[in-house]
Short mmCIF file of C-alpha atoms in Angstrom, two decimals:
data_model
loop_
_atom_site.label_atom_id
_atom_site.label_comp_id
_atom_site.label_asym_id
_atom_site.label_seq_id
_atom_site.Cartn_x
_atom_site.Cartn_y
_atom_site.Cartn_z
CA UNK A 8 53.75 321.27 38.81
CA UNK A 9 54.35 320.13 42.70
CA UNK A 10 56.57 322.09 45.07
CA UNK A 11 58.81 320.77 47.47
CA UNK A 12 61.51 321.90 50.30
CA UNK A 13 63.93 319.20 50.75
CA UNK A 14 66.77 318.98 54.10
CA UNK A 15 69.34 316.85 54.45
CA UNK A 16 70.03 318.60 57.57
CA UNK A 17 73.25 319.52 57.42
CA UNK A 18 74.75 320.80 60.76
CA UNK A 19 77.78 322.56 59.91
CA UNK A 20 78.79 326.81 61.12
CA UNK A 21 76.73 329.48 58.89
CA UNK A 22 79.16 330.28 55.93
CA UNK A 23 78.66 333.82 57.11
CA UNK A 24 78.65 334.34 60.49
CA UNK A 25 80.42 331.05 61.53
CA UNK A 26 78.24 329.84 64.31
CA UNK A 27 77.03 326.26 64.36
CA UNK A 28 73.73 325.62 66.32
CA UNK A 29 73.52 322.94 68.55
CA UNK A 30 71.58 319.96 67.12
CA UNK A 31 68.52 320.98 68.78
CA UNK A 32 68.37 324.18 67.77
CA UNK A 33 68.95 323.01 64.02
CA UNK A 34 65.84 319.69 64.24
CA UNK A 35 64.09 322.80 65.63
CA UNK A 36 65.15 324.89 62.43
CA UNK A 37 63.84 322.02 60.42
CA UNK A 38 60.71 321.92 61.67
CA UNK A 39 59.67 325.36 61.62
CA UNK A 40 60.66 325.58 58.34
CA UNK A 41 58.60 323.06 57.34
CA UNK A 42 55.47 325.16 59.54
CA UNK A 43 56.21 327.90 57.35
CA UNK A 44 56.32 325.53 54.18
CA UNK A 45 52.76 324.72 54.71
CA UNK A 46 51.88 328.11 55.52
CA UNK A 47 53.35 329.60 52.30
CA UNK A 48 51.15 326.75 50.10
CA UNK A 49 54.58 324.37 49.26
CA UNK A 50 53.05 320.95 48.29
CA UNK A 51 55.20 318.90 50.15
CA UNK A 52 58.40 318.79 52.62
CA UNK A 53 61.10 315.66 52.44
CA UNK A 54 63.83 315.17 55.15
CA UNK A 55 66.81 313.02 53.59
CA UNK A 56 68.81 310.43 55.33
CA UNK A 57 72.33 310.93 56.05
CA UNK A 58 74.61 308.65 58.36
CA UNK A 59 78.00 311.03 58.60
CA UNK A 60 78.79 314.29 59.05
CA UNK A 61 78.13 317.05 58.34
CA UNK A 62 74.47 315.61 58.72
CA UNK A 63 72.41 314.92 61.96
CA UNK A 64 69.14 313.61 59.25
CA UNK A 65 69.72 310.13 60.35
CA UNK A 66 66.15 309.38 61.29
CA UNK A 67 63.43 310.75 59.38
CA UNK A 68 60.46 309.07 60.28
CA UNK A 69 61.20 310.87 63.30
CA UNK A 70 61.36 314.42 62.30
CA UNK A 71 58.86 313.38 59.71
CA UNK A 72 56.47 312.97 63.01
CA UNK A 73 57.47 315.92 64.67
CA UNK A 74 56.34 317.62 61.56
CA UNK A 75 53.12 315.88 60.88
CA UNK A 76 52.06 317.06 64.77
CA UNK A 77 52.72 320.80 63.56
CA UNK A 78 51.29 320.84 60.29
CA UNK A 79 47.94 319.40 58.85
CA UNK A 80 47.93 319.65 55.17
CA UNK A 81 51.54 319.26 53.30
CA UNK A 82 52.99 316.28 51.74
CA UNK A 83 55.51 314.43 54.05
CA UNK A 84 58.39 312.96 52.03
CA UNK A 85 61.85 310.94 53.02
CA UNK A 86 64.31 311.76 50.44
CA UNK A 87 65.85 309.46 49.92
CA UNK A 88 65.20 306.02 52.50
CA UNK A 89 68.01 304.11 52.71
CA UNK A 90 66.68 301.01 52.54
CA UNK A 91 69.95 299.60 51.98
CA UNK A 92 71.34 299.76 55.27
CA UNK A 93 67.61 299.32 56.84
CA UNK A 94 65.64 296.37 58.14
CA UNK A 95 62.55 296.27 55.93
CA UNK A 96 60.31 295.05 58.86
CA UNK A 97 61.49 297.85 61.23
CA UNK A 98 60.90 300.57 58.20
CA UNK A 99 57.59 299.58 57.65
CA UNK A 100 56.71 299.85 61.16
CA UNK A 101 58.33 303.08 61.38
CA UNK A 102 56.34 304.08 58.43
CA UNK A 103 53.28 302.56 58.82
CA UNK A 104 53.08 304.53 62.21
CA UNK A 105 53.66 307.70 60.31
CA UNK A 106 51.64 307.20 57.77
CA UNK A 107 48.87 306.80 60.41
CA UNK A 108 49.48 309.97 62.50
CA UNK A 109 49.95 311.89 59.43
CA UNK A 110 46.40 311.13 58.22
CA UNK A 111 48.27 309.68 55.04
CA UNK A 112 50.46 312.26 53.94
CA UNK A 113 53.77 310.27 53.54
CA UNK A 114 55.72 309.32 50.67
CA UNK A 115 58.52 307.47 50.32
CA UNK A 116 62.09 308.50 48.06
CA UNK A 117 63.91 305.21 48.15
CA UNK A 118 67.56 305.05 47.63
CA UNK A 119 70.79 302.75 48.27
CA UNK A 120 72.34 305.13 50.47
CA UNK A 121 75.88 307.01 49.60
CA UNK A 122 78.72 307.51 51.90
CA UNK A 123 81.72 305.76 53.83
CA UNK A 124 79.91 305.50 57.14
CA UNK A 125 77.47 303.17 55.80
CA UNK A 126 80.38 300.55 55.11
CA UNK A 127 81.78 301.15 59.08
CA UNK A 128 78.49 301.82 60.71
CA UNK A 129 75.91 298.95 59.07
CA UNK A 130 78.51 296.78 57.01
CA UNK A 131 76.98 297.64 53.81
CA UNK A 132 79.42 298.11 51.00
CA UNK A 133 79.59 299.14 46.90
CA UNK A 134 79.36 295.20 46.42
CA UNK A 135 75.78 294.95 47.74
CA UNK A 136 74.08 298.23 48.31
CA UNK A 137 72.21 297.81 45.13
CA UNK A 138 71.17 294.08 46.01
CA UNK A 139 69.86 295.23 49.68
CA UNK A 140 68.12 297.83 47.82
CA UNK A 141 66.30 295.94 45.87
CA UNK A 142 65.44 293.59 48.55
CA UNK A 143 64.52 295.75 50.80
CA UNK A 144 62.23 297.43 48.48
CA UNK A 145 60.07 294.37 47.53
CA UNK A 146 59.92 293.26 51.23
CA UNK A 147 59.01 296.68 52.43
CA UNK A 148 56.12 296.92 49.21
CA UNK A 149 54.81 292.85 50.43
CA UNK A 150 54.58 294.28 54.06
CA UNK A 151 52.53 297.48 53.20
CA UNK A 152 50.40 295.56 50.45
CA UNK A 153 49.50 292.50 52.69
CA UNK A 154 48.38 291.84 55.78
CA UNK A 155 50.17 288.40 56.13
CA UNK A 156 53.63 287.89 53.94
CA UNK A 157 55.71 284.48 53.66
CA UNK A 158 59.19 285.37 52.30
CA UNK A 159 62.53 284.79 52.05
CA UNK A 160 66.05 286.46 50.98
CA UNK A 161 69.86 287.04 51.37
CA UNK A 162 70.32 289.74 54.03
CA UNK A 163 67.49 288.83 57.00
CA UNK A 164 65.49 286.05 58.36
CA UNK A 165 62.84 284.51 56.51
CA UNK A 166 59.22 285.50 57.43
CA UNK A 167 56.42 282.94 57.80
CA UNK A 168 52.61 284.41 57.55
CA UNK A 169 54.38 287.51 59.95
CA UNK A 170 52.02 290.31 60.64
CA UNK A 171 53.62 293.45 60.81
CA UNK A 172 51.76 296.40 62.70
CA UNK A 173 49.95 298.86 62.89
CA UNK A 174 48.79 298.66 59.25
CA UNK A 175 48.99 301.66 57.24
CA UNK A 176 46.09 304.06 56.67
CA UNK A 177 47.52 304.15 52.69
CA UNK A 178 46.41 300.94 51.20
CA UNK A 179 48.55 301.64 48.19
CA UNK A 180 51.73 303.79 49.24
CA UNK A 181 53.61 306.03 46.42
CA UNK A 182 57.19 305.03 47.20
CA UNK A 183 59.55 307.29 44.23
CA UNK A 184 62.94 305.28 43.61
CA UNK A 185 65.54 308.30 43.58
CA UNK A 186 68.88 307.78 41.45
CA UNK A 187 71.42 310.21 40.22
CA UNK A 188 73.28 308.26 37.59
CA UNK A 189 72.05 304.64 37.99
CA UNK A 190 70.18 302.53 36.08
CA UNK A 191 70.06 299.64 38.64
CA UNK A 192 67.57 302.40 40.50
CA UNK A 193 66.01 303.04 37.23
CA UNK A 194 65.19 299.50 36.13
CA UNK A 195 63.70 298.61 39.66
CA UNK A 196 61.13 301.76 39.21
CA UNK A 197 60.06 300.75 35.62
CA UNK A 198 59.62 296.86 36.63
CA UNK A 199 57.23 298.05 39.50
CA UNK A 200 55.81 300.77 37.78
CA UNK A 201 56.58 303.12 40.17
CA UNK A 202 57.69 307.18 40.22
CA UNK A 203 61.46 308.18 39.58
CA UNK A 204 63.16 310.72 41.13
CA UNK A 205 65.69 312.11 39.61
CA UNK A 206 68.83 313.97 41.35
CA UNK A 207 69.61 316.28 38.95
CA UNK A 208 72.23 318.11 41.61
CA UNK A 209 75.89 317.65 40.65
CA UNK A 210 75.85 317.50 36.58
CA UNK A 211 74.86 319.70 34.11
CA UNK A 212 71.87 318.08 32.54
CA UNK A 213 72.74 315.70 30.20
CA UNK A 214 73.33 312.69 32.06
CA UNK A 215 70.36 312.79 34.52
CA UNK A 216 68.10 313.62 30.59
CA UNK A 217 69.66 310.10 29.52
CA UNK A 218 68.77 308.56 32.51
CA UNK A 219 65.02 309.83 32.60
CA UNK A 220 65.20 308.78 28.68
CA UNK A 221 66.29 304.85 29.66
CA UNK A 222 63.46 304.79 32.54
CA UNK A 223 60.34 305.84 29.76
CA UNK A 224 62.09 302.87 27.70
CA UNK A 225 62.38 300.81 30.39
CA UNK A 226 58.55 301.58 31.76
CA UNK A 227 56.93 300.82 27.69
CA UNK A 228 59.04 297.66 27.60
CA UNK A 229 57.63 295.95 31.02
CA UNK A 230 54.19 296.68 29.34
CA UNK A 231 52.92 300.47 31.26
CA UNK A 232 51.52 302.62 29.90
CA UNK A 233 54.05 305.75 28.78
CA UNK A 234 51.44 308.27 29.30
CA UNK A 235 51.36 307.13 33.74
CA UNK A 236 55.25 306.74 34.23
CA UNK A 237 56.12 309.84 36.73
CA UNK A 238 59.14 311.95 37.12
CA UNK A 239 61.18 314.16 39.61
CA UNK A 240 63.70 316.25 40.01
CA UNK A 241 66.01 317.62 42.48
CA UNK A 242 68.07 321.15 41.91
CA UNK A 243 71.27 321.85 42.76
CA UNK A 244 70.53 325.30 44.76
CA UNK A 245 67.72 327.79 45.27
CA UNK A 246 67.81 331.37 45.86
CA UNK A 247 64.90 334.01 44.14
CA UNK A 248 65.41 337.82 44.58
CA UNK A 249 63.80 340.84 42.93
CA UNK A 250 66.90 341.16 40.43
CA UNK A 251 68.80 338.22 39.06
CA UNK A 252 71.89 340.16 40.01
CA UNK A 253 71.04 340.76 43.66
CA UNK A 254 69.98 336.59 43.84
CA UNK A 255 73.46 335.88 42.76
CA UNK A 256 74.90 338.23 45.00
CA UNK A 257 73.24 336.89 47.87
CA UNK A 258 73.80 333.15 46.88
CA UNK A 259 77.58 333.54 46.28
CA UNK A 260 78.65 332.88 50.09
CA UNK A 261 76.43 329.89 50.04
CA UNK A 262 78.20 328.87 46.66
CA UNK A 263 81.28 329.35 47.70
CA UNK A 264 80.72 327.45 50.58
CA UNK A 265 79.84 324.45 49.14
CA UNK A 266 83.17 324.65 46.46
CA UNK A 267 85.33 325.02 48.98
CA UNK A 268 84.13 321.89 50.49
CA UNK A 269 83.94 319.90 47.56
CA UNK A 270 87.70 320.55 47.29
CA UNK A 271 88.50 319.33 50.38
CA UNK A 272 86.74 316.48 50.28
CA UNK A 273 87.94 315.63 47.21
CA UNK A 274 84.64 315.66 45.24
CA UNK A 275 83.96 316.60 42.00
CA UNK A 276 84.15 320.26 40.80
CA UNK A 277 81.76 320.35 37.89
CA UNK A 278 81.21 324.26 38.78
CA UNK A 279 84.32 326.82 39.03
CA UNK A 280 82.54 329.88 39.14
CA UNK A 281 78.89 331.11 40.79
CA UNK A 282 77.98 332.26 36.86
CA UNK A 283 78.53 328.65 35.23
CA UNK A 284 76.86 327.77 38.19
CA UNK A 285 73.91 329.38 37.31
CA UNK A 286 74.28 328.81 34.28
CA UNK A 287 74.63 324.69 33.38
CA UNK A 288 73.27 323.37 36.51
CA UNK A 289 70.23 322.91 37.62
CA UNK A 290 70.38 326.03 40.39
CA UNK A 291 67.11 328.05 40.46
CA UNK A 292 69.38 331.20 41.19
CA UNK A 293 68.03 334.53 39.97
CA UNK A 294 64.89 336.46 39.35
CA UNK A 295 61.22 335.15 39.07
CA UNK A 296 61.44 335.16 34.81
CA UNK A 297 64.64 333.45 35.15
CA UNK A 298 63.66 330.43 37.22
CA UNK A 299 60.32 330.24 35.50
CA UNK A 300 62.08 329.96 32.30
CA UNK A 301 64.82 327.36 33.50
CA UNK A 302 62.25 325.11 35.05
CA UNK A 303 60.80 325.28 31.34
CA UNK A 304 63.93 324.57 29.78
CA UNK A 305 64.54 321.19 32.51
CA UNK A 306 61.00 320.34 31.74
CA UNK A 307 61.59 320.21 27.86
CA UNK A 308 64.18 317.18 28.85
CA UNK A 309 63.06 315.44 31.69
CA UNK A 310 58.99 316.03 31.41
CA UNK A 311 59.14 316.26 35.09
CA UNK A 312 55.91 316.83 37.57
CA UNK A 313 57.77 317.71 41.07
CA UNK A 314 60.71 319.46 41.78
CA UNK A 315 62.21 320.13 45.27
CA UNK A 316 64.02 323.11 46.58
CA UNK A 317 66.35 323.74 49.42
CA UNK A 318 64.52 324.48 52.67
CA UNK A 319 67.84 325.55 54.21
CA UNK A 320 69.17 328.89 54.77
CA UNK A 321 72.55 327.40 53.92
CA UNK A 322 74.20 331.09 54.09
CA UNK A 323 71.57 333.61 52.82
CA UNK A 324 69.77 335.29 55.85
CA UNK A 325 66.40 333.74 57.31
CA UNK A 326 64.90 337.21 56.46
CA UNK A 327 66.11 336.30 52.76
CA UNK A 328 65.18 333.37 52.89
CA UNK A 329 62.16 333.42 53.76
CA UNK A 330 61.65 336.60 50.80
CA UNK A 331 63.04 334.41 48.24
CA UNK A 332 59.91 331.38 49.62
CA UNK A 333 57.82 334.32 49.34
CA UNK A 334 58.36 335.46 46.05
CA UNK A 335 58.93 331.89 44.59
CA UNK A 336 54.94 331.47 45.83
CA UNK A 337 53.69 334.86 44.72
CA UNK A 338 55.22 334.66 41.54
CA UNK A 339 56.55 331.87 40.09
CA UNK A 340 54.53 328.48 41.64
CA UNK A 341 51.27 329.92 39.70
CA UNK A 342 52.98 330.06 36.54
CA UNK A 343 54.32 327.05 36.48
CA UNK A 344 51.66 325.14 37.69
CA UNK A 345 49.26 326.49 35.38
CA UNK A 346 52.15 325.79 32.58
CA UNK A 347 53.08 322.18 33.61
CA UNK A 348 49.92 320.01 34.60
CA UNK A 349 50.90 317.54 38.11
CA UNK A 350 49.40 314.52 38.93
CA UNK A 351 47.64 314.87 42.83
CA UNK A 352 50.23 313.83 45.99
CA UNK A 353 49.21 311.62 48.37
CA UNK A 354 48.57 314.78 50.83
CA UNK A 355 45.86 315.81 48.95
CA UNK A 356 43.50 312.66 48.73
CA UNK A 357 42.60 314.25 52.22
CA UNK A 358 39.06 313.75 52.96
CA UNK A 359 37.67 315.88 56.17
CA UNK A 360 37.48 312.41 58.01
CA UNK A 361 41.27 311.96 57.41
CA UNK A 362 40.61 308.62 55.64
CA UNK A 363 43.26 307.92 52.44
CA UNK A 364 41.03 307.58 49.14
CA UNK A 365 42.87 306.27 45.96
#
């Protein structure tokens, strides 16, 4: 199994002590965590894409860079790229560029994008996201794939033989199509035989299962084969401490946190109480044995290869924080991986020259 930490930098006051960091000092947060994500042996680190508060993650490829100049060896993911509400030319150059300074560690989480702001900031709306998507996606795949692409769609100019530069050092890019309940997301993956990423946050498991279950159906019946269709999954909240009392205890502010805000904004609450929490979601809150054994139980239903965990402090302390990291490594990562056999990331087709090798 792959490890990764995922931020949707959210820049909000700590539930504890109530300070908010200015948005430099929180980018700067997010990149040293991902320093010490590499230096702990995580597999890869993914920065989301958020247009509204209480995020400031609305450019990864930019962060992403920042990161790939401070680190030399971990996956670099976007999770998810909204390529709904992006120009498919401009991502690809924006990718392509990373791609290249990062000696080929990026990979790409597509999604349509969630949120109000996207609607009043890039006039994107519930009545086309998923048709932008799509497009997006295929023009973004003909740009990385070919040098010269002749094309033509609904939501941007045509292109005739265009040349879009620099060219990646990935000839063949892994690009994960994440989806929490859709099977619009789901059906795109499957068609182009490509990795699914699955949310897994809000729900208990059932639904996400279903939808992992219609994408295996959906990847036999456009002729792959079942044995090469790839999965992922997200969790709704991280903490590891000695005791799986004392990780509960030190999660609760974070939990309560996040309920609290649900309610206001009117969100679902799936989750009354930090113990159901723990319980029927996907939370990796406890001791090692616990989380080991959870991760089994998810694995039994969605047959998944990659997970991601928070990278953020979100209320715990950095010095428990960065214990819970510790003891997720030490104890936990080696029995799962030796458990629950991973296909390679893109990160580690490294060769010493820094060329890409499929």
């Amino acid at each position: 199994m792959k490890f990764l930490l995922l931020t949707l930098i959210a820049h909000h006051p700590d539930p504890v002590t109530g300070e908010k960091k200015s948005p430099a000092d929180r980018l700067r947060e997010v990149i040293d965590a991902a320093v010490l994500a590499e230096e702990l042996g995580f597999d890869g680190f993914a920065v989301g894409e958020r247009h509204e508060d209480p995020f400031i993650s609305s450019s990864p490829p930019v962060v992403l860079s920042n990161i790939a100049a401070k680190t030399s060896t971990i996956g670099l993911f976007t999770a998810v790229t909204t390529l709904s509400l992006l120009d498919p030319v401009r991502a690809f150059e924006d990718y392509s560029t990373l791609d290249n300074l990062s000696g080929g560690r990026l990979e790409l989480i597509i999604g349509k994008g969630n949120g109000a702001a996207q609607a009043e900031l890039f006039q994107v709306t519930t009545a086309d996201q998923w048709d932008r998507n799509r497009e997006g996606y295929e023009l973004f795949r003909a740009l990385w794939d070919s040098e010269h692409v002749t094309w033509s769609g609904r939501f941007r100019p045509p292109l005739a033989d265009a040349k879009a530069l620099p060219r990646p050092l990935q000839r063949k890019i892994r690009i994960w199509h994440g989806s929490a309940t859709s099977r619009d997301s789901v059906d795109l993956a499957a068609r182009h035989g490509d990795p699914l990423f699955s949310a897994n946050v809000t729900y208990p498991i059932e639904p996400y299962a279903e939808l992992v279950r219609h994408y295996r159906r959906q990847w036999a019946s456009y002729g792959h084969n079942p044995e090469d269709a790839l999965i992922g999954a997200g969790t709704a909240g991280f903490h590891i401490a000695p005791t799986s009392q004392r990780a509960a205890d030190e999660y609760r502010p974070v939990f309560e946190t996040r309920l609290a805000f649900a309610r206001r904004a009117g969100l679902p609450v799936v989750f009354e109480s930090i113990e159901d929490f723990i319980d029927r979601s996907s939370a990796l809150v406890g001791s090692p044995q616990q989380v080991i054994d959870k991760v089994g139980r998810y694995h039994e239903q969605l047959g998944h290869e990659v997970i991601h965990l928070s990278a953020d402090t979100d209320g715990v302390t950095a010095a428990q924080k960065r214990q819970s990291l510790e003891l997720f490594q030490a104890d936990v990562a080696p029995v799962l991986r030796e458990k629950i056999p991973s296909r390679p990331l893109a990160a580690q087709h490294h060769v010493k020259e820094g060329a890409y090798q499929p």
